[in-house]
């Protein structure tokens, strides 16, 4: 799990260097394909429930599961890149939102709040806590900043499959049962946050999720392990 996720982090860092106005997200997809070969990993998303690409590239009001396309990125856009790999049968999964050129103060704040909410959630991923302590930390932080947590999509357990139990929502569900966190659990925590609404629409491609009001959305994801020492972030270099 450490190696699979380290490789995802390396790939995201290499993709980040390419991001600039004029780049198309299909070019980023091709770069990701090269990097999977370089690191000898299998992309985890392509073919998963029929998803057709290695990357999810979600621009501006797109929240998650955007298709790489021939649309050129423009200064002021925000681009969420989500990437998963399989290494020796183990899965890595991580996502980050990147700024394209100069972006608006609101876009910057959205990105910062979303990333910070991820770290607030990770802090709670320790023995003695329950699963929904992670969810509550994310939700409380995001809502205190005046933004909206997307509820349609959730984080997840991860291991020898991309999606394992339990679901890791970025909000506290009604009638939430307590699920104690234990050493050895590996979780993908992935807050998706929007400026204006938590309502989601799915485009006609049956994948791309967008905010119903067209407002900006950001997405940050890490795969973490719960150790006796506390949370360990696996998807970083
Ligand atoms: N990180 C996302 C998730 O865990 C991306 C999945 S894309 C898919 O759901 F194509 F694999 F569904
Ligand atoms: Co995920």
PDB file of C-alpha atoms and ligand atoms in Angstrom:
ATOM      1  CA  UNK A   1       0.000   0.000   0.000  1.00  0.00           C
ATOM      2  CA  UNK A   2       2.875   2.372   0.791  1.00  0.00           C
ATOM      3  CA  UNK A   3       4.526   1.796  -2.571  1.00  0.00           C
ATOM      4  CA  UNK A   4       1.295   1.933  -4.603  1.00  0.00           C
ATOM      5  CA  UNK A   5       0.364   5.222  -3.001  1.00  0.00           C
ATOM      6  CA  UNK A   6       3.862   6.699  -3.164  1.00  0.00           C
ATOM      7  CA  UNK A   7       3.779   6.074  -6.909  1.00  0.00           C
ATOM      8  CA  UNK A   8       0.396   7.817  -7.229  1.00  0.00           C
ATOM      9  CA  UNK A   9       1.851  10.817  -5.408  1.00  0.00           C
ATOM     10  CA  UNK A  10       4.913  10.826  -7.687  1.00  0.00           C
ATOM     11  CA  UNK A  11       2.707  10.689 -10.770  1.00  0.00           C
ATOM     12  CA  UNK A  12       0.484  13.534  -9.542  1.00  0.00           C
ATOM     13  CA  UNK A  13       3.592  15.618  -8.836  1.00  0.00           C
ATOM     14  CA  UNK A  14       4.885  14.992 -12.361  1.00  0.00           C
ATOM     15  CA  UNK A  15       1.504  15.813 -13.886  1.00  0.00           C
ATOM     16  CA  UNK A  16       1.367  19.039 -11.888  1.00  0.00           C
ATOM     17  CA  UNK A  17       4.475  20.291 -13.689  1.00  0.00           C
ATOM     18  CA  UNK A  18       2.639  20.088 -17.031  1.00  0.00           C
ATOM     19  CA  UNK A  19      -0.385  22.104 -15.976  1.00  0.00           C
ATOM     20  CA  UNK A  20      -0.520  25.473 -17.719  1.00  0.00           C
ATOM     21  CA  UNK A  21      -2.892  27.466 -19.937  1.00  0.00           C
ATOM     22  CA  UNK A  22      -3.171  25.810 -23.356  1.00  0.00           C
ATOM     23  CA  UNK A  23      -2.654  22.244 -22.123  1.00  0.00           C
ATOM     24  CA  UNK A  24      -5.480  19.819 -22.836  1.00  0.00           C
ATOM     25  CA  UNK A  25      -6.450  17.230 -20.281  1.00  0.00           C
ATOM     26  CA  UNK A  26      -6.094  14.530 -22.959  1.00  0.00           C
ATOM     27  CA  UNK A  27      -2.404  15.477 -23.118  1.00  0.00           C
ATOM     28  CA  UNK A  28      -2.283  14.986 -19.361  1.00  0.00           C
ATOM     29  CA  UNK A  29      -3.925  11.571 -19.817  1.00  0.00           C
ATOM     30  CA  UNK A  30      -1.179  10.557 -22.271  1.00  0.00           C
ATOM     31  CA  UNK A  31       1.485  11.713 -19.836  1.00  0.00           C
ATOM     32  CA  UNK A  32      -0.191   9.632 -17.111  1.00  0.00           C
ATOM     33  CA  UNK A  33      -0.080   6.607 -19.400  1.00  0.00           C
ATOM     34  CA  UNK A  34       3.676   7.079 -19.897  1.00  0.00           C
ATOM     35  CA  UNK A  35       4.186   7.448 -16.162  1.00  0.00           C
ATOM     36  CA  UNK A  36       2.278   4.230 -15.421  1.00  0.00           C
ATOM     37  CA  UNK A  37       4.702   2.452 -17.756  1.00  0.00           C
ATOM     38  CA  UNK A  38       7.693   4.172 -16.177  1.00  0.00           C
ATOM     39  CA  UNK A  39       6.654   3.092 -12.671  1.00  0.00           C
ATOM     40  CA  UNK A  40       5.371  -0.326 -13.828  1.00  0.00           C
ATOM     41  CA  UNK A  41       1.892   0.100 -12.390  1.00  0.00           C
ATOM     42  CA  UNK A  42      -1.529  -0.608 -13.796  1.00  0.00           C
ATOM     43  CA  UNK A  43      -3.974   2.297 -13.879  1.00  0.00           C
ATOM     44  CA  UNK A  44      -6.822   1.542 -11.464  1.00  0.00           C
ATOM     45  CA  UNK A  45      -9.691   3.555 -12.933  1.00  0.00           C
ATOM     46  CA  UNK A  46      -9.601   2.584 -16.628  1.00  0.00           C
ATOM     47  CA  UNK A  47     -12.231  -0.105 -17.114  1.00  0.00           C
ATOM     48  CA  UNK A  48     -13.531   0.241 -13.553  1.00  0.00           C
ATOM     49  CA  UNK A  49     -17.324   0.019 -13.999  1.00  0.00           C
ATOM     50  CA  UNK A  50     -16.580   1.018 -17.587  1.00  0.00           C
ATOM     51  CA  UNK A  51     -14.733   4.259 -16.771  1.00  0.00           C
ATOM     52  CA  UNK A  52     -12.809   4.977 -20.003  1.00  0.00           C
ATOM     53  CA  UNK A  53      -9.657   6.834 -18.849  1.00  0.00           C
ATOM     54  CA  UNK A  54      -6.663   6.610 -16.513  1.00  0.00           C
ATOM     55  CA  UNK A  55      -7.333  10.036 -15.017  1.00  0.00           C
ATOM     56  CA  UNK A  56     -10.361  11.910 -13.837  1.00  0.00           C
ATOM     57  CA  UNK A  57      -9.864  15.550 -14.887  1.00  0.00           C
ATOM     58  CA  UNK A  58     -12.585  17.789 -13.499  1.00  0.00           C
ATOM     59  CA  UNK A  59     -12.485  21.478 -14.441  1.00  0.00           C
ATOM     60  CA  UNK A  60     -14.203  24.306 -12.514  1.00  0.00           C
ATOM     61  CA  UNK A  61     -17.856  23.326 -11.861  1.00  0.00           C
ATOM     62  CA  UNK A  62     -16.994  19.685 -12.542  1.00  0.00           C
ATOM     63  CA  UNK A  63     -16.684  17.977  -9.167  1.00  0.00           C
ATOM     64  CA  UNK A  64     -15.346  14.528  -9.961  1.00  0.00           C
ATOM     65  CA  UNK A  65     -15.152  11.836 -12.709  1.00  0.00           C
ATOM     66  CA  UNK A  66     -14.555  14.377 -15.517  1.00  0.00           C
ATOM     67  CA  UNK A  67     -13.233  12.875 -18.755  1.00  0.00           C
ATOM     68  CA  UNK A  68      -9.890  14.021 -20.131  1.00  0.00           C
ATOM     69  CA  UNK A  69     -10.776  16.047 -23.244  1.00  0.00           C
ATOM     70  CA  UNK A  70      -9.390  18.201 -26.028  1.00  0.00           C
ATOM     71  CA  UNK A  71     -10.582  21.370 -24.278  1.00  0.00           C
ATOM     72  CA  UNK A  72      -7.632  23.659 -23.564  1.00  0.00           C
ATOM     73  CA  UNK A  73      -7.119  24.772 -19.995  1.00  0.00           C
ATOM     74  CA  UNK A  74      -7.333  28.523 -19.480  1.00  0.00           C
ATOM     75  CA  UNK A  75      -5.761  30.801 -16.903  1.00  0.00           C
ATOM     76  CA  UNK A  76      -8.216  31.073 -14.023  1.00  0.00           C
ATOM     77  CA  UNK A  77      -9.433  27.471 -14.274  1.00  0.00           C
ATOM     78  CA  UNK A  78      -9.112  25.023 -11.426  1.00  0.00           C
ATOM     79  CA  UNK A  79      -8.405  21.411 -12.388  1.00  0.00           C
ATOM     80  CA  UNK A  80      -8.980  18.425 -10.127  1.00  0.00           C
ATOM     81  CA  UNK A  81      -6.877  15.404 -11.083  1.00  0.00           C
ATOM     82  CA  UNK A  82      -7.787  12.052  -9.550  1.00  0.00           C
ATOM     83  CA  UNK A  83      -5.515   9.048 -10.144  1.00  0.00           C
ATOM     84  CA  UNK A  84      -5.422   5.443  -9.003  1.00  0.00           C
ATOM     85  CA  UNK A  85      -2.932   2.617  -9.615  1.00  0.00           C
ATOM     86  CA  UNK A  86      -2.465  -1.037  -8.813  1.00  0.00           C
ATOM     87  CA  UNK A  87       0.981  -2.180  -7.668  1.00  0.00           C
ATOM     88  CA  UNK A  88       1.546  -5.863  -6.819  1.00  0.00           C
ATOM     89  CA  UNK A  89      -2.196  -6.233  -6.285  1.00  0.00           C
ATOM     90  CA  UNK A  90      -2.518  -3.238  -3.971  1.00  0.00           C
ATOM     91  CA  UNK A  91      -4.323  -0.021  -4.764  1.00  0.00           C
ATOM     92  CA  UNK A  92      -3.253   3.586  -4.514  1.00  0.00           C
ATOM     93  CA  UNK A  93      -5.716   6.470  -4.905  1.00  0.00           C
ATOM     94  CA  UNK A  94      -5.241  10.223  -4.539  1.00  0.00           C
ATOM     95  CA  UNK A  95      -6.516  13.499  -5.949  1.00  0.00           C
ATOM     96  CA  UNK A  96      -5.510  17.136  -5.928  1.00  0.00           C
ATOM     97  CA  UNK A  97      -6.956  20.334  -7.327  1.00  0.00           C
ATOM     98  CA  UNK A  98      -4.511  22.561  -9.215  1.00  0.00           C
ATOM     99  CA  UNK A  99      -4.690  26.210 -10.220  1.00  0.00           C
ATOM    100  CA  UNK A 100      -4.199  27.032 -13.904  1.00  0.00           C
ATOM    101  CA  UNK A 101      -2.306  30.340 -14.038  1.00  0.00           C
ATOM    102  CA  UNK A 102      -3.740  33.060 -11.800  1.00  0.00           C
ATOM    103  CA  UNK A 103      -7.064  32.181 -10.238  1.00  0.00           C
ATOM    104  CA  UNK A 104      -9.682  34.230  -8.392  1.00  0.00           C
ATOM    105  CA  UNK A 105      -9.418  34.764  -4.624  1.00  0.00           C
ATOM    106  CA  UNK A 106     -12.578  32.690  -4.182  1.00  0.00           C
ATOM    107  CA  UNK A 107     -11.170  29.780  -6.182  1.00  0.00           C
ATOM    108  CA  UNK A 108      -7.979  29.982  -4.110  1.00  0.00           C
ATOM    109  CA  UNK A 109      -9.983  29.943  -0.877  1.00  0.00           C
ATOM    110  CA  UNK A 110     -12.072  26.979  -2.065  1.00  0.00           C
ATOM    111  CA  UNK A 111      -8.918  24.995  -2.827  1.00  0.00           C
ATOM    112  CA  UNK A 112      -7.340  25.875   0.508  1.00  0.00           C
ATOM    113  CA  UNK A 113     -10.460  25.028   2.511  1.00  0.00           C
ATOM    114  CA  UNK A 114     -10.907  21.707   0.703  1.00  0.00           C
ATOM    115  CA  UNK A 115      -7.291  20.668   1.211  1.00  0.00           C
ATOM    116  CA  UNK A 116      -7.318  21.759   4.837  1.00  0.00           C
ATOM    117  CA  UNK A 117     -10.584  19.853   5.446  1.00  0.00           C
ATOM    118  CA  UNK A 118      -8.812  16.716   4.203  1.00  0.00           C
ATOM    119  CA  UNK A 119      -6.065  17.223   6.801  1.00  0.00           C
ATOM    120  CA  UNK A 120      -8.673  17.926   9.512  1.00  0.00           C
ATOM    121  CA  UNK A 121     -10.265  14.579   8.630  1.00  0.00           C
ATOM    122  CA  UNK A 122      -6.930  12.741   8.555  1.00  0.00           C
ATOM    123  CA  UNK A 123      -6.066  14.057  12.050  1.00  0.00           C
ATOM    124  CA  UNK A 124      -9.072  12.159  13.389  1.00  0.00           C
ATOM    125  CA  UNK A 125      -8.065   8.857  11.760  1.00  0.00           C
ATOM    126  CA  UNK A 126      -6.704   7.240  14.907  1.00  0.00           C
ATOM    127  CA  UNK A 127      -7.470   4.473  17.343  1.00  0.00           C
ATOM    128  CA  UNK A 128      -9.974   5.541  19.986  1.00  0.00           C
ATOM    129  CA  UNK A 129     -11.999   7.477  17.432  1.00  0.00           C
ATOM    130  CA  UNK A 130     -14.900   6.378  15.280  1.00  0.00           C
ATOM    131  CA  UNK A 131     -15.178   6.616  11.517  1.00  0.00           C
ATOM    132  CA  UNK A 132     -17.589   9.524  11.667  1.00  0.00           C
ATOM    133  CA  UNK A 133     -15.126  11.614  13.679  1.00  0.00           C
ATOM    134  CA  UNK A 134     -13.305  11.912  10.334  1.00  0.00           C
ATOM    135  CA  UNK A 135     -16.551  12.888   8.591  1.00  0.00           C
ATOM    136  CA  UNK A 136     -17.530  15.416  11.254  1.00  0.00           C
ATOM    137  CA  UNK A 137     -14.137  17.137  11.197  1.00  0.00           C
ATOM    138  CA  UNK A 138     -14.370  17.615   7.433  1.00  0.00           C
ATOM    139  CA  UNK A 139     -17.992  18.780   7.448  1.00  0.00           C
ATOM    140  CA  UNK A 140     -17.613  21.155  10.385  1.00  0.00           C
ATOM    141  CA  UNK A 141     -14.550  22.832   8.927  1.00  0.00           C
ATOM    142  CA  UNK A 142     -16.020  23.238   5.432  1.00  0.00           C
ATOM    143  CA  UNK A 143     -19.373  24.533   6.641  1.00  0.00           C
ATOM    144  CA  UNK A 144     -17.741  26.978   9.071  1.00  0.00           C
ATOM    145  CA  UNK A 145     -15.995  28.465   6.028  1.00  0.00           C
ATOM    146  CA  UNK A 146     -19.354  28.865   4.247  1.00  0.00           C
ATOM    147  CA  UNK A 147     -18.798  26.201   1.590  1.00  0.00           C
ATOM    148  CA  UNK A 148     -20.745  23.013   0.868  1.00  0.00           C
ATOM    149  CA  UNK A 149     -19.681  19.412   1.262  1.00  0.00           C
ATOM    150  CA  UNK A 150     -20.770  17.230  -1.659  1.00  0.00           C
ATOM    151  CA  UNK A 151     -22.724  14.268  -0.274  1.00  0.00           C
ATOM    152  CA  UNK A 152     -23.351  12.165  -3.377  1.00  0.00           C
ATOM    153  CA  UNK A 153     -19.762  10.853  -3.420  1.00  0.00           C
ATOM    154  CA  UNK A 154     -17.796   9.486  -0.493  1.00  0.00           C
ATOM    155  CA  UNK A 155     -14.372   8.200   0.454  1.00  0.00           C
ATOM    156  CA  UNK A 156     -13.795   4.497   0.992  1.00  0.00           C
ATOM    157  CA  UNK A 157     -11.775   1.690   2.380  1.00  0.00           C
ATOM    158  CA  UNK A 158      -9.012   0.634  -0.041  1.00  0.00           C
ATOM    159  CA  UNK A 159      -6.622  -2.317  -0.204  1.00  0.00           C
ATOM    160  CA  UNK A 160      -6.635  -5.187  -2.688  1.00  0.00           C
ATOM    161  CA  UNK A 161      -9.637  -3.497  -4.289  1.00  0.00           C
ATOM    162  CA  UNK A 162     -10.181   0.174  -5.149  1.00  0.00           C
ATOM    163  CA  UNK A 163     -13.369   0.457  -3.147  1.00  0.00           C
ATOM    164  CA  UNK A 164     -13.704  -1.549   0.040  1.00  0.00           C
ATOM    165  CA  UNK A 165     -15.822  -1.130   3.130  1.00  0.00           C
ATOM    166  CA  UNK A 166     -16.413   1.168   4.879  1.00  0.00           C
ATOM    167  CA  UNK A 167     -17.695   4.201   3.014  1.00  0.00           C
ATOM    168  CA  UNK A 168     -16.068   7.358   4.351  1.00  0.00           C
ATOM    169  CA  UNK A 169     -18.595  10.187   3.946  1.00  0.00           C
ATOM    170  CA  UNK A 170     -17.516  13.799   4.199  1.00  0.00           C
ATOM    171  CA  UNK A 171     -20.541  14.496   6.394  1.00  0.00           C
ATOM    172  CA  UNK A 172     -22.145  12.746   9.353  1.00  0.00           C
ATOM    173  CA  UNK A 173     -25.029  10.600   8.113  1.00  0.00           C
ATOM    174  CA  UNK A 174     -28.324  10.560  10.022  1.00  0.00           C
ATOM    175  CA  UNK A 175     -28.503   7.588  12.398  1.00  0.00           C
ATOM    176  CA  UNK A 176     -24.728   7.228  12.144  1.00  0.00           C
ATOM    177  CA  UNK A 177     -23.625   4.044  13.898  1.00  0.00           C
ATOM    178  CA  UNK A 178     -20.301   4.130  15.658  1.00  0.00           C
ATOM    179  CA  UNK A 179     -17.570   2.283  13.803  1.00  0.00           C
ATOM    180  CA  UNK A 180     -14.346   2.136  15.823  1.00  0.00           C
ATOM    181  CA  UNK A 181     -11.140   2.824  13.885  1.00  0.00           C
ATOM    182  CA  UNK A 182      -8.471   0.135  14.192  1.00  0.00           C
ATOM    183  CA  UNK A 183      -4.766  -0.257  13.498  1.00  0.00           C
ATOM    184  CA  UNK A 184      -4.167  -1.516   9.963  1.00  0.00           C
ATOM    185  CA  UNK A 185      -7.210   0.076   8.333  1.00  0.00           C
ATOM    186  CA  UNK A 186      -6.388   1.839   5.065  1.00  0.00           C
ATOM    187  CA  UNK A 187      -8.822   4.528   3.955  1.00  0.00           C
ATOM    188  CA  UNK A 188      -9.141   6.903   1.013  1.00  0.00           C
ATOM    189  CA  UNK A 189     -10.427  10.169   2.454  1.00  0.00           C
ATOM    190  CA  UNK A 190     -11.632  12.509  -0.276  1.00  0.00           C
ATOM    191  CA  UNK A 191     -13.605  15.659   0.444  1.00  0.00           C
ATOM    192  CA  UNK A 192     -15.343  17.279  -2.510  1.00  0.00           C
ATOM    193  CA  UNK A 193     -16.383  20.846  -1.751  1.00  0.00           C
ATOM    194  CA  UNK A 194     -18.427  23.364  -3.749  1.00  0.00           C
ATOM    195  CA  UNK A 195     -18.889  27.104  -3.409  1.00  0.00           C
ATOM    196  CA  UNK A 196     -22.653  27.403  -3.824  1.00  0.00           C
ATOM    197  CA  UNK A 197     -24.502  24.136  -3.315  1.00  0.00           C
ATOM    198  CA  UNK A 198     -24.179  20.463  -2.467  1.00  0.00           C
ATOM    199  CA  UNK A 199     -26.525  19.532  -5.291  1.00  0.00           C
ATOM    200  CA  UNK A 200     -25.018  17.484  -8.096  1.00  0.00           C
ATOM    201  CA  UNK A 201     -25.927  16.742 -11.700  1.00  0.00           C
ATOM    202  CA  UNK A 202     -24.427  14.024 -13.875  1.00  0.00           C
ATOM    203  CA  UNK A 203     -23.679  14.955 -17.502  1.00  0.00           C
ATOM    204  CA  UNK A 204     -24.898  12.900 -20.482  1.00  0.00           C
ATOM    205  CA  UNK A 205     -21.594  10.993 -20.554  1.00  0.00           C
ATOM    206  CA  UNK A 206     -23.015   9.270 -17.426  1.00  0.00           C
ATOM    207  CA  UNK A 207     -19.882  10.068 -15.403  1.00  0.00           C
ATOM    208  CA  UNK A 208     -19.026  13.749 -15.096  1.00  0.00           C
ATOM    209  CA  UNK A 209     -20.503  15.173 -11.896  1.00  0.00           C
ATOM    210  CA  UNK A 210     -21.067  18.942 -11.899  1.00  0.00           C
ATOM    211  CA  UNK A 211     -22.486  21.372  -9.357  1.00  0.00           C
ATOM    212  CA  UNK A 212     -26.146  22.074 -10.070  1.00  0.00           C
ATOM    213  CA  UNK A 213     -25.612  25.839  -9.793  1.00  0.00           C
ATOM    214  CA  UNK A 214     -22.440  25.860 -11.903  1.00  0.00           C
ATOM    215  CA  UNK A 215     -20.317  27.052  -8.982  1.00  0.00           C
ATOM    216  CA  UNK A 216     -16.711  25.911  -8.563  1.00  0.00           C
ATOM    217  CA  UNK A 217     -15.813  22.628  -6.872  1.00  0.00           C
ATOM    218  CA  UNK A 218     -12.529  21.230  -5.538  1.00  0.00           C
ATOM    219  CA  UNK A 219     -11.388  17.708  -4.586  1.00  0.00           C
ATOM    220  CA  UNK A 220      -8.446  16.530  -2.495  1.00  0.00           C
ATOM    221  CA  UNK A 221      -7.833  12.880  -1.633  1.00  0.00           C
ATOM    222  CA  UNK A 222      -5.217  10.926   0.293  1.00  0.00           C
ATOM    223  CA  UNK A 223      -4.960   7.248   1.067  1.00  0.00           C
ATOM    224  CA  UNK A 224      -3.972   6.859   4.716  1.00  0.00           C
ATOM    225  CA  UNK A 225      -3.187   4.002   7.080  1.00  0.00           C
ATOM    226  CA  UNK A 226      -4.186   3.902  10.723  1.00  0.00           C
ATOM    227  CA  UNK A 227      -1.125   2.934  12.736  1.00  0.00           C
ATOM    228  CA  UNK A 228      -0.514   2.641  16.481  1.00  0.00           C
ATOM    229  CA  UNK A 229       1.297   5.977  16.137  1.00  0.00           C
ATOM    230  CA  UNK A 230      -1.688   7.666  14.475  1.00  0.00           C
ATOM    231  CA  UNK A 231      -2.580   8.336  10.849  1.00  0.00           C
ATOM    232  CA  UNK A 232       0.106   7.784   8.193  1.00  0.00           C
ATOM    233  CA  UNK A 233      -0.448   9.486   4.841  1.00  0.00           C
ATOM    234  CA  UNK A 234       0.573   6.951   2.196  1.00  0.00           C
ATOM    235  CA  UNK A 235      -0.072   9.015  -0.953  1.00  0.00           C
ATOM    236  CA  UNK A 236       2.747  11.506  -0.527  1.00  0.00           C
ATOM    237  CA  UNK A 237       6.363  11.699  -1.624  1.00  0.00           C
TER     238      UNK A 237
HETATM  239  N1  LIG B   1     -11.151   8.617  -6.350  1.00  0.00           N
HETATM  240  C1  LIG B   1     -12.413   8.311  -6.982  1.00  0.00           C
HETATM  241  C2  LIG B   1     -13.101   7.229  -6.223  1.00  0.00           C
HETATM  242  O1  LIG B   1     -12.505   6.620  -5.382  1.00  0.00           O
HETATM  243  C3  LIG B   1     -12.236   8.025  -8.421  1.00  0.00           C
HETATM  244  C4  LIG B   1     -12.870   6.827  -8.970  1.00  0.00           C
HETATM  245  S1  LIG B   1     -12.933   6.962 -10.677  1.00  0.00           S
HETATM  246  C5  LIG B   1     -13.506   5.485 -11.247  1.00  0.00           C
HETATM  247  O2  LIG B   1     -14.269   6.977  -6.401  1.00  0.00           O
HETATM  248  F1  LIG B   1     -13.507   5.550 -12.494  1.00  0.00           F
HETATM  249  F2  LIG B   1     -12.711   4.552 -10.857  1.00  0.00           F
HETATM  250  F3  LIG B   1     -14.719   5.271 -10.740  1.00  0.00           F
HETATM  251 CO1  LIG B   2     -11.058   7.396  -4.102  1.00  0.00          CO
END
